[in-house]
PDB file of C-alpha atoms in Angstrom:
ATOM      1  CA  MET A   4     298.179-141.357 -41.159  1.00 61.00           C
ATOM      2  CA  MET A   5     296.923-143.290 -44.207  1.00 65.00           C
ATOM      3  CA  ALA A   6     293.473-143.574 -42.736  1.00 62.00           C
ATOM      4  CA  ALA A   7     293.284-139.847 -42.186  1.00 61.00           C
ATOM      5  CA  ARG A   8     294.212-139.112 -45.774  1.00 62.00           C
ATOM      6  CA  PHE A   9     291.700-141.661 -46.997  1.00 61.00           C
ATOM      7  CA  LEU A  10     288.972-140.087 -44.887  1.00 57.00           C
ATOM      8  CA  ARG A  11     289.807-136.634 -46.065  1.00 58.00           C
ATOM      9  CA  ARG A  12     289.563-137.755 -49.705  1.00 62.00           C
ATOM     10  CA  ALA A  13     286.524-139.903 -49.225  1.00 56.00           C
ATOM     11  CA  LEU A  14     284.479-137.481 -47.233  1.00 56.00           C
ATOM     12  CA  PRO A  15     285.364-133.996 -48.394  1.00 54.00           C
ATOM     13  CA  VAL A  16     281.975-132.693 -47.302  1.00 57.00           C
ATOM     14  CA  LEU A  17     282.503-133.690 -43.735  1.00 55.00           C
ATOM     15  CA  ARG A  18     284.114-130.623 -42.250  1.00 57.00           C
ATOM     16  CA  GLN A  19     285.480-130.744 -38.815  1.00 57.00           C
ATOM     17  CA  SER A  20     283.002-128.547 -37.041  1.00 57.00           C
ATOM     18  CA  ARG A  21     284.597-126.242 -34.508  1.00 54.00           C
ATOM     19  CA  SER A  22     282.588-126.271 -31.350  1.00 50.00           C
ATOM     20  CA  TYR A  23     282.253-122.957 -29.574  1.00 50.00           C
ATOM     21  CA  ALA A  24     280.028-124.446 -26.935  1.00 48.00           C
ATOM     22  CA  GLU A  25     282.675-123.940 -24.265  1.00 47.00           C
ATOM     23  CA  ALA A  26     283.026-120.250 -24.901  1.00 48.00           C
ATOM     24  CA  ALA A  27     279.312-119.769 -25.411  1.00 45.00           C
ATOM     25  CA  SER A  28     278.389-121.272 -22.046  1.00 50.00           C
ATOM     26  CA  GLY A  29     279.801-118.231 -20.310  1.00 56.00           C
ATOM     27  CA  ALA A  30     282.789-117.496 -18.117  1.00 60.00           C
ATOM     28  CA  PRO A  31     284.519-120.482 -16.460  1.00 71.00           C
ATOM     29  CA  GLN A  32     283.189-121.205 -13.012  1.00 85.00           C
ATOM     30  CA  MET A  33     285.252-120.946  -9.852  1.00 93.00           C
ATOM     31  CA  SER A  34     285.081-123.938  -7.538  1.00 96.00           C
ATOM     32  CA  PHE A  35     285.564-122.303  -4.152  1.00 97.00           C
ATOM     33  CA  THR A  36     286.489-124.180  -1.005  1.00 97.00           C
ATOM     34  CA  PHE A  37     286.922-122.259   2.234  1.00 97.00           C
ATOM     35  CA  ALA A  38     287.549-123.978   5.547  1.00 97.00           C
ATOM     36  CA  SER A  39     289.192-123.737   8.927  1.00 95.00           C
ATOM     37  CA  PRO A  40     290.279-126.747  10.997  1.00 93.00           C
ATOM     38  CA  THR A  41     286.907-126.776  12.734  1.00 91.00           C
ATOM     39  CA  GLN A  42     284.468-125.639  10.063  1.00 94.00           C
ATOM     40  CA  VAL A  43     283.803-125.760   6.326  1.00 97.00           C
ATOM     41  CA  PHE A  44     282.262-122.531   5.039  1.00 97.00           C
ATOM     42  CA  PHE A  45     282.205-123.277   1.307  1.00 96.00           C
ATOM     43  CA  LYS A  46     282.757-126.614  -0.393  1.00 96.00           C
ATOM     44  CA  GLU A  47     283.461-126.483  -4.138  1.00 96.00           C
ATOM     45  CA  ALA A  48     280.901-123.709  -4.404  1.00 95.00           C
ATOM     46  CA  ASN A  49     280.265-121.572  -7.459  1.00 95.00           C
ATOM     47  CA  VAL A  50     280.876-117.998  -6.454  1.00 95.00           C
ATOM     48  CA  LYS A  51     281.499-114.880  -8.461  1.00 95.00           C
ATOM     49  CA  GLN A  52     284.438-113.353  -6.631  1.00 96.00           C
ATOM     50  CA  VAL A  53     286.453-113.732  -3.453  1.00 97.00           C
ATOM     51  CA  ASP A  54     288.521-110.978  -1.865  1.00 97.00           C
ATOM     52  CA  VAL A  55     291.399-112.249   0.255  1.00 97.00           C
ATOM     53  CA  PRO A  56     293.983-110.494   2.467  1.00 97.00           C
ATOM     54  CA  THR A  57     297.484-111.821   1.848  1.00 96.00           C
ATOM     55  CA  LEU A  58     300.952-110.979   3.134  1.00 94.00           C
ATOM     56  CA  THR A  59     301.704-109.337  -0.210  1.00 93.00           C
ATOM     57  CA  GLY A  60     298.448-107.379  -0.301  1.00 94.00           C
ATOM     58  CA  ALA A  61     294.696-107.844  -0.683  1.00 95.00           C
ATOM     59  CA  PHE A  62     293.391-109.070  -4.002  1.00 94.00           C
ATOM     60  CA  GLY A  63     290.159-110.254  -5.550  1.00 96.00           C
ATOM     61  CA  ILE A  64     289.941-113.655  -7.180  1.00 96.00           C
ATOM     62  CA  LEU A  65     287.644-114.097 -10.172  1.00 95.00           C
ATOM     63  CA  PRO A  66     287.185-117.233 -12.280  1.00 94.00           C
ATOM     64  CA  ALA A  67     290.172-117.728 -14.608  1.00 92.00           C
ATOM     65  CA  HIS A  68     292.484-115.949 -12.191  1.00 94.00           C
ATOM     66  CA  VAL A  69     296.140-116.676 -12.805  1.00 95.00           C
ATOM     67  CA  PRO A  70     297.273-119.634 -10.642  1.00 96.00           C
ATOM     68  CA  THR A  71     298.964-118.506  -7.455  1.00 96.00           C
ATOM     69  CA  LEU A  72     299.870-119.537  -3.951  1.00 97.00           C
ATOM     70  CA  GLN A  73     299.667-116.957  -1.198  1.00 96.00           C
ATOM     71  CA  VAL A  74     299.732-116.880   2.567  1.00 96.00           C
ATOM     72  CA  LEU A  75     297.097-114.959   4.445  1.00 97.00           C
ATOM     73  CA  ARG A  76     297.407-112.166   6.954  1.00 96.00           C
ATOM     74  CA  PRO A  77     294.726-111.202   9.486  1.00 97.00           C
ATOM     75  CA  GLY A  78     291.947-109.579   7.524  1.00 97.00           C
ATOM     76  CA  VAL A  79     288.524-109.818   5.970  1.00 97.00           C
ATOM     77  CA  VAL A  80     287.569-112.366   3.325  1.00 97.00           C
ATOM     78  CA  THR A  81     284.568-111.255   1.252  1.00 97.00           C
ATOM     79  CA  VAL A  82     282.723-113.849  -0.819  1.00 97.00           C
ATOM     80  CA  PHE A  83     280.461-112.513  -3.585  1.00 96.00           C
ATOM     81  CA  ASN A  84     277.776-114.981  -4.607  1.00 94.00           C
ATOM     82  CA  ASP A  85     276.257-115.298  -8.058  1.00 91.00           C
ATOM     83  CA  ASP A  86     273.070-113.590  -6.901  1.00 92.00           C
ATOM     84  CA  GLY A  87     274.949-110.457  -5.840  1.00 91.00           C
ATOM     85  CA  SER A  88     274.900-111.041  -2.089  1.00 95.00           C
ATOM     86  CA  SER A  89     278.166-111.103  -0.175  1.00 95.00           C
ATOM     87  CA  ALA A  90     279.369-112.676   3.044  1.00 96.00           C
ATOM     88  CA  LYS A  91     282.269-111.477   5.172  1.00 97.00           C
ATOM     89  CA  TYR A  92     284.555-113.533   7.365  1.00 97.00           C
ATOM     90  CA  PHE A  93     287.603-112.631   9.389  1.00 97.00           C
ATOM     91  CA  VAL A  94     290.600-114.909   8.857  1.00 97.00           C
ATOM     92  CA  SER A  95     293.666-114.983  11.058  1.00 96.00           C
ATOM     93  CA  SER A  96     296.155-116.656   8.757  1.00 96.00           C
ATOM     94  CA  GLY A  97     296.493-119.570   6.399  1.00 96.00           C
ATOM     95  CA  SER A  98     296.914-120.066   2.682  1.00 97.00           C
ATOM     96  CA  VAL A  99     295.070-119.498  -0.568  1.00 97.00           C
ATOM     97  CA  THR A 100     295.625-121.585  -3.690  1.00 97.00           C
ATOM     98  CA  VAL A 101     294.318-120.678  -7.130  1.00 97.00           C
ATOM     99  CA  ASN A 102     294.672-123.580  -9.548  1.00 96.00           C
ATOM    100  CA  ALA A 103     294.792-123.568 -13.330  1.00 94.00           C
ATOM    101  CA  ASP A 104     291.281-125.042 -13.484  1.00 93.00           C
ATOM    102  CA  SER A 105     289.947-122.018 -11.566  1.00 93.00           C
ATOM    103  CA  SER A 106     289.444-123.933  -8.346  1.00 96.00           C
ATOM    104  CA  VAL A 107     290.307-121.940  -5.253  1.00 97.00           C
ATOM    105  CA  GLN A 108     291.151-123.344  -1.844  1.00 97.00           C
ATOM    106  CA  LEU A 109     291.186-120.946   1.061  1.00 97.00           C
ATOM    107  CA  LEU A 110     292.403-122.677   4.208  1.00 97.00           C
ATOM    108  CA  ALA A 111     292.493-120.526   7.309  1.00 97.00           C
ATOM    109  CA  GLU A 112     293.896-121.341  10.708  1.00 95.00           C
ATOM    110  CA  GLU A 113     291.015-119.476  12.280  1.00 95.00           C
ATOM    111  CA  ALA A 114     288.053-118.058  10.400  1.00 96.00           C
ATOM    112  CA  VAL A 115     284.902-116.567  11.882  1.00 96.00           C
ATOM    113  CA  PRO A 116     281.945-114.618  10.504  1.00 96.00           C
ATOM    114  CA  LEU A 117     282.423-110.933  11.277  1.00 95.00           C
ATOM    115  CA  ASP A 118     279.440-110.782  13.593  1.00 94.00           C
ATOM    116  CA  GLN A 119     281.039-113.237  16.009  1.00 96.00           C
ATOM    117  CA  LEU A 120     283.792-110.766  16.867  1.00 96.00           C
ATOM    118  CA  ASP A 121     283.574-108.301  19.732  1.00 95.00           C
ATOM    119  CA  ILE A 122     285.132-104.893  18.997  1.00 95.00           C
ATOM    120  CA  ALA A 123     285.475-103.978  22.667  1.00 95.00           C
ATOM    121  CA  ALA A 124     287.445-107.157  23.370  1.00 95.00           C
ATOM    122  CA  ALA A 125     289.631-106.505  20.326  1.00 96.00           C
ATOM    123  CA  LYS A 126     290.396-102.960  21.486  1.00 96.00           C
ATOM    124  CA  ALA A 127     291.237-104.181  24.974  1.00 96.00           C
ATOM    125  CA  ASN A 128     293.544-106.874  23.576  1.00 96.00           C
ATOM    126  CA  LEU A 129     295.168-104.287  21.334  1.00 96.00           C
ATOM    127  CA  GLU A 130     296.006-102.087  24.315  1.00 96.00           C
ATOM    128  CA  LYS A 131     297.337-105.077  26.232  1.00 95.00           C
ATOM    129  CA  ALA A 132     299.572-106.048  23.310  1.00 95.00           C
ATOM    130  CA  GLN A 133     300.831-102.489  22.951  1.00 95.00           C
ATOM    131  CA  SER A 134     301.823-102.374  26.593  1.00 94.00           C
ATOM    132  CA  GLU A 135     303.532-105.745  26.214  1.00 92.00           C
ATOM    133  CA  LEU A 136     305.557-104.364  23.343  1.00 92.00           C
ATOM    134  CA  ALA A 137     306.680-101.433  25.431  1.00 91.00           C
ATOM    135  CA  GLY A 138     307.740-103.680  28.287  1.00 89.00           C
ATOM    136  CA  THR A 139     310.103-106.050  26.475  1.00 88.00           C
ATOM    137  CA  SER A 140     313.470-105.696  24.785  1.00 87.00           C
ATOM    138  CA  ASP A 141     314.020-109.233  23.457  1.00 90.00           C
ATOM    139  CA  GLU A 142     313.746-109.142  19.663  1.00 91.00           C
ATOM    140  CA  ALA A 143     311.661-112.290  19.300  1.00 92.00           C
ATOM    141  CA  ALA A 144     309.274-111.239  22.065  1.00 93.00           C
ATOM    142  CA  ARG A 145     308.931-107.795  20.502  1.00 94.00           C
ATOM    143  CA  ALA A 146     308.125-109.364  17.145  1.00 95.00           C
ATOM    144  CA  GLU A 147     305.487-111.580  18.755  1.00 95.00           C
ATOM    145  CA  ALA A 148     303.920-108.571  20.469  1.00 95.00           C
ATOM    146  CA  GLN A 149     303.977-106.666  17.172  1.00 96.00           C
ATOM    147  CA  VAL A 150     302.216-109.545  15.398  1.00 96.00           C
ATOM    148  CA  SER A 151     299.531-109.521  18.070  1.00 96.00           C
ATOM    149  CA  ILE A 152     299.165-105.732  17.733  1.00 96.00           C
ATOM    150  CA  GLU A 153     298.729-105.940  13.982  1.00 96.00           C
ATOM    151  CA  ALA A 154     296.230-108.785  14.269  1.00 97.00           C
ATOM    152  CA  ASN A 155     294.135-106.859  16.782  1.00 97.00           C
ATOM    153  CA  GLU A 156     294.384-103.691  14.697  1.00 96.00           C
ATOM    154  CA  ALA A 157     293.057-105.648  11.718  1.00 96.00           C
ATOM    155  CA  ILE A 158     290.140-106.947  13.792  1.00 97.00           C
ATOM    156  CA  VAL A 159     289.263-103.451  15.018  1.00 96.00           C
ATOM    157  CA  LYS A 160     289.504-102.085  11.487  1.00 96.00           C
ATOM    158  CA  ALA A 161     287.258-104.852  10.184  1.00 96.00           C
ATOM    159  CA  LEU A 162     284.579-104.150  12.753  1.00 94.00           C
ATOM    160  CA  GLU A 163     284.493-100.377  12.529  1.00 91.00           C
TER     161      GLU A 163
ATOM    162  CA  MET B  10     296.456-135.503  19.220  1.00 52.00           C
ATOM    163  CA  ILE B  11     299.948-135.437  17.776  1.00 50.00           C
ATOM    164  CA  THR B  12     302.853-135.592  20.216  1.00 49.00           C
ATOM    165  CA  LEU B  13     306.407-135.136  19.091  1.00 52.00           C
ATOM    166  CA  GLY B  14     309.458-136.925  20.428  1.00 48.00           C
ATOM    167  CA  GLU B  15     307.509-139.100  22.835  1.00 50.00           C
ATOM    168  CA  LYS B  16     309.004-142.520  22.082  1.00 58.00           C
ATOM    169  CA  PRO B  17     312.213-143.091  24.024  1.00 59.00           C
ATOM    170  CA  GLY B  18     315.127-144.433  22.003  1.00 59.00           C
ATOM    171  CA  VAL B  19     313.844-143.023  18.719  1.00 58.00           C
ATOM    172  CA  PRO B  20     316.083-140.147  17.589  1.00 57.00           C
ATOM    173  CA  HIS B  21     314.168-136.889  17.240  1.00 55.00           C
ATOM    174  CA  ARG B  22     314.698-135.699  13.677  1.00 55.00           C
ATOM    175  CA  ARG B  23     315.082-131.997  13.155  1.00 52.00           C
ATOM    176  CA  HIS B  24     312.102-130.843  11.151  1.00 53.00           C
ATOM    177  CA  HIS B  25     311.946-127.801   8.960  1.00 50.00           C
ATOM    178  CA  ALA B  26     310.421-125.552  11.587  1.00 52.00           C
ATOM    179  CA  ASP B  27     313.561-125.801  13.737  1.00 51.00           C
ATOM    180  CA  ILE B  28     315.957-124.599  11.099  1.00 52.00           C
ATOM    181  CA  GLN B  29     316.680-120.877  10.997  1.00 54.00           C
ATOM    182  CA  PRO B  30     316.431-119.423   7.487  1.00 58.00           C
ATOM    183  CA  VAL B  31     319.759-118.266   6.092  1.00 60.00           C
ATOM    184  CA  LEU B  32     319.590-114.740   4.754  1.00 57.00           C
ATOM    185  CA  GLU B  33     321.390-114.499   1.443  1.00 53.00           C
ATOM    186  CA  ALA B  34     322.659-111.200   0.092  1.00 55.00           C
ATOM    187  CA  THR B  35     321.850-112.050  -3.516  1.00 58.00           C
ATOM    188  CA  THR B  36     318.266-110.727  -3.779  1.00 65.00           C
ATOM    189  CA  SER B  37     316.692-107.575  -2.415  1.00 69.00           C
ATOM    190  CA  LYS B  38     313.389-109.219  -1.439  1.00 72.00           C
ATOM    191  CA  MET B  39     311.735-107.557   1.535  1.00 82.00           C
ATOM    192  CA  VAL B  40     311.847-109.770   4.635  1.00 90.00           C
ATOM    193  CA  ALA B  41     308.945-109.559   7.070  1.00 92.00           C
ATOM    194  CA  TYR B  42     309.891-108.142  10.452  1.00 94.00           C
ATOM    195  CA  TRP B  43     308.812-111.298  12.258  1.00 95.00           C
ATOM    196  CA  ARG B  44     310.881-113.454   9.921  1.00 95.00           C
ATOM    197  CA  GLN B  45     313.823-111.168  10.568  1.00 94.00           C
ATOM    198  CA  ALA B  46     313.348-111.646  14.321  1.00 94.00           C
ATOM    199  CA  GLY B  47     313.463-115.418  13.924  1.00 94.00           C
ATOM    200  CA  LEU B  48     309.756-116.253  13.943  1.00 95.00           C
ATOM    201  CA  SER B  49     308.398-118.794  11.490  1.00 94.00           C
ATOM    202  CA  TYR B  50     305.113-118.305   9.645  1.00 95.00           C
ATOM    203  CA  ILE B  51     303.672-121.087  11.781  1.00 93.00           C
ATOM    204  CA  ARG B  52     304.360-119.048  14.909  1.00 94.00           C
ATOM    205  CA  PHE B  53     303.005-115.905  13.205  1.00 96.00           C
ATOM    206  CA  SER B  54     299.866-117.842  12.286  1.00 95.00           C
ATOM    207  CA  ALA B  55     299.428-119.161  15.831  1.00 94.00           C
ATOM    208  CA  ILE B  56     299.696-115.669  17.345  1.00 95.00           C
ATOM    209  CA  CYS B  57     297.155-114.271  14.853  1.00 96.00           C
ATOM    210  CA  ALA B  58     294.770-117.160  15.464  1.00 95.00           C
ATOM    211  CA  ASN B  59     295.002-116.613  19.211  1.00 94.00           C
ATOM    212  CA  ALA B  60     294.276-112.917  18.724  1.00 95.00           C
ATOM    213  CA  VAL B  61     291.164-113.749  16.698  1.00 96.00           C
ATOM    214  CA  ARG B  62     289.940-116.254  19.276  1.00 95.00           C
ATOM    215  CA  ALA B  63     290.551-113.779  22.102  1.00 95.00           C
ATOM    216  CA  ALA B  64     288.379-111.220  20.305  1.00 95.00           C
ATOM    217  CA  LEU B  65     285.374-113.484  19.901  1.00 96.00           C
ATOM    218  CA  LYS B  66     282.116-112.748  21.651  1.00 95.00           C
ATOM    219  CA  PRO B  67     281.823-114.712  24.903  1.00 94.00           C
ATOM    220  CA  GLN B  68     279.306-117.227  23.593  1.00 94.00           C
ATOM    221  CA  PHE B  69     281.712-118.341  20.826  1.00 94.00           C
ATOM    222  CA  LYS B  70     284.997-117.888  22.631  1.00 92.00           C
ATOM    223  CA  THR B  71     285.207-120.911  24.960  1.00 89.00           C
ATOM    224  CA  GLU B  72     284.241-123.320  22.209  1.00 86.00           C
ATOM    225  CA  ALA B  73     286.838-121.935  19.803  1.00 87.00           C
ATOM    226  CA  ILE B  74     289.639-122.070  22.366  1.00 85.00           C
ATOM    227  CA  LYS B  75     288.726-125.635  23.314  1.00 86.00           C
ATOM    228  CA  ALA B  76     288.622-126.727  19.664  1.00 87.00           C
ATOM    229  CA  ALA B  77     291.983-125.109  18.971  1.00 83.00           C
ATOM    230  CA  GLU B  78     293.966-126.745  21.734  1.00 80.00           C
ATOM    231  CA  ALA B  79     292.578-130.198  20.918  1.00 71.00           C
ATOM    232  CA  SER B  80     294.158-130.563  17.480  1.00 65.00           C
ATOM    233  CA  VAL B  81     297.893-130.415  18.023  1.00 65.00           C
ATOM    234  CA  LYS B  82     299.923-130.850  21.168  1.00 68.00           C
ATOM    235  CA  VAL B  83     303.585-129.863  20.924  1.00 66.00           C
ATOM    236  CA  LEU B  84     306.047-131.380  23.371  1.00 70.00           C
ATOM    237  CA  LYS B  85     309.656-130.318  23.223  1.00 74.00           C
ATOM    238  CA  PRO B  86     311.733-133.268  24.465  1.00 78.00           C
ATOM    239  CA  LYS B  87     314.515-132.479  26.900  1.00 74.00           C
ATOM    240  CA  THR B  88     317.770-132.908  24.983  1.00 70.00           C
ATOM    241  CA  ALA B  89     320.081-134.868  27.276  1.00 61.00           C
TER     242      ALA B  89
END
């Protein structure tokens, strides 16, 4: 405390210079990690925006997004790169974490680029699941069939 | 490969996935239909992942299915 007072008296000219370098360097960057158990798509990459489908709705994550934890639903993840290009992936389920330091971890149980999906197969599976739903009365089995229907519907919607 | 309950003589501890969630009447939060029917998110996730793998083009499908079944093996021990 004494030293600070001494310094202040002794060096009145020395002003504490406020550094705006942090703000001037531009918006905070998002460190984006996106992986499935078998593949890493992005590892601590700098991207502009990521759109994710969650159980509570789809939302876009920009740098400095409020921290949140969400679980994913079947849907399309769109990654917008700094140069304006975008890449789309279909995720089945998993979680997304946005941290206070703007790092984002998107961990999917199954994630594939859109062009690896076959719309005809998805439509066929959708019909099969719908007929399964009609044929069962057990609540748990019905719920499982309904989950499969919604997943296949999401795939068909993503590919159309 | 993870196997559960394999060692004889070691008591199988109930892990969180077994326990049914208790629905409390205090909040009006919307419960997902699958949760209401007794499914856990893990089961929901597995069904969705299977649906995605089943919709892959043939050249990617076999590899994805093989990779998926290699990671976790679940064995339910017979309770005496």
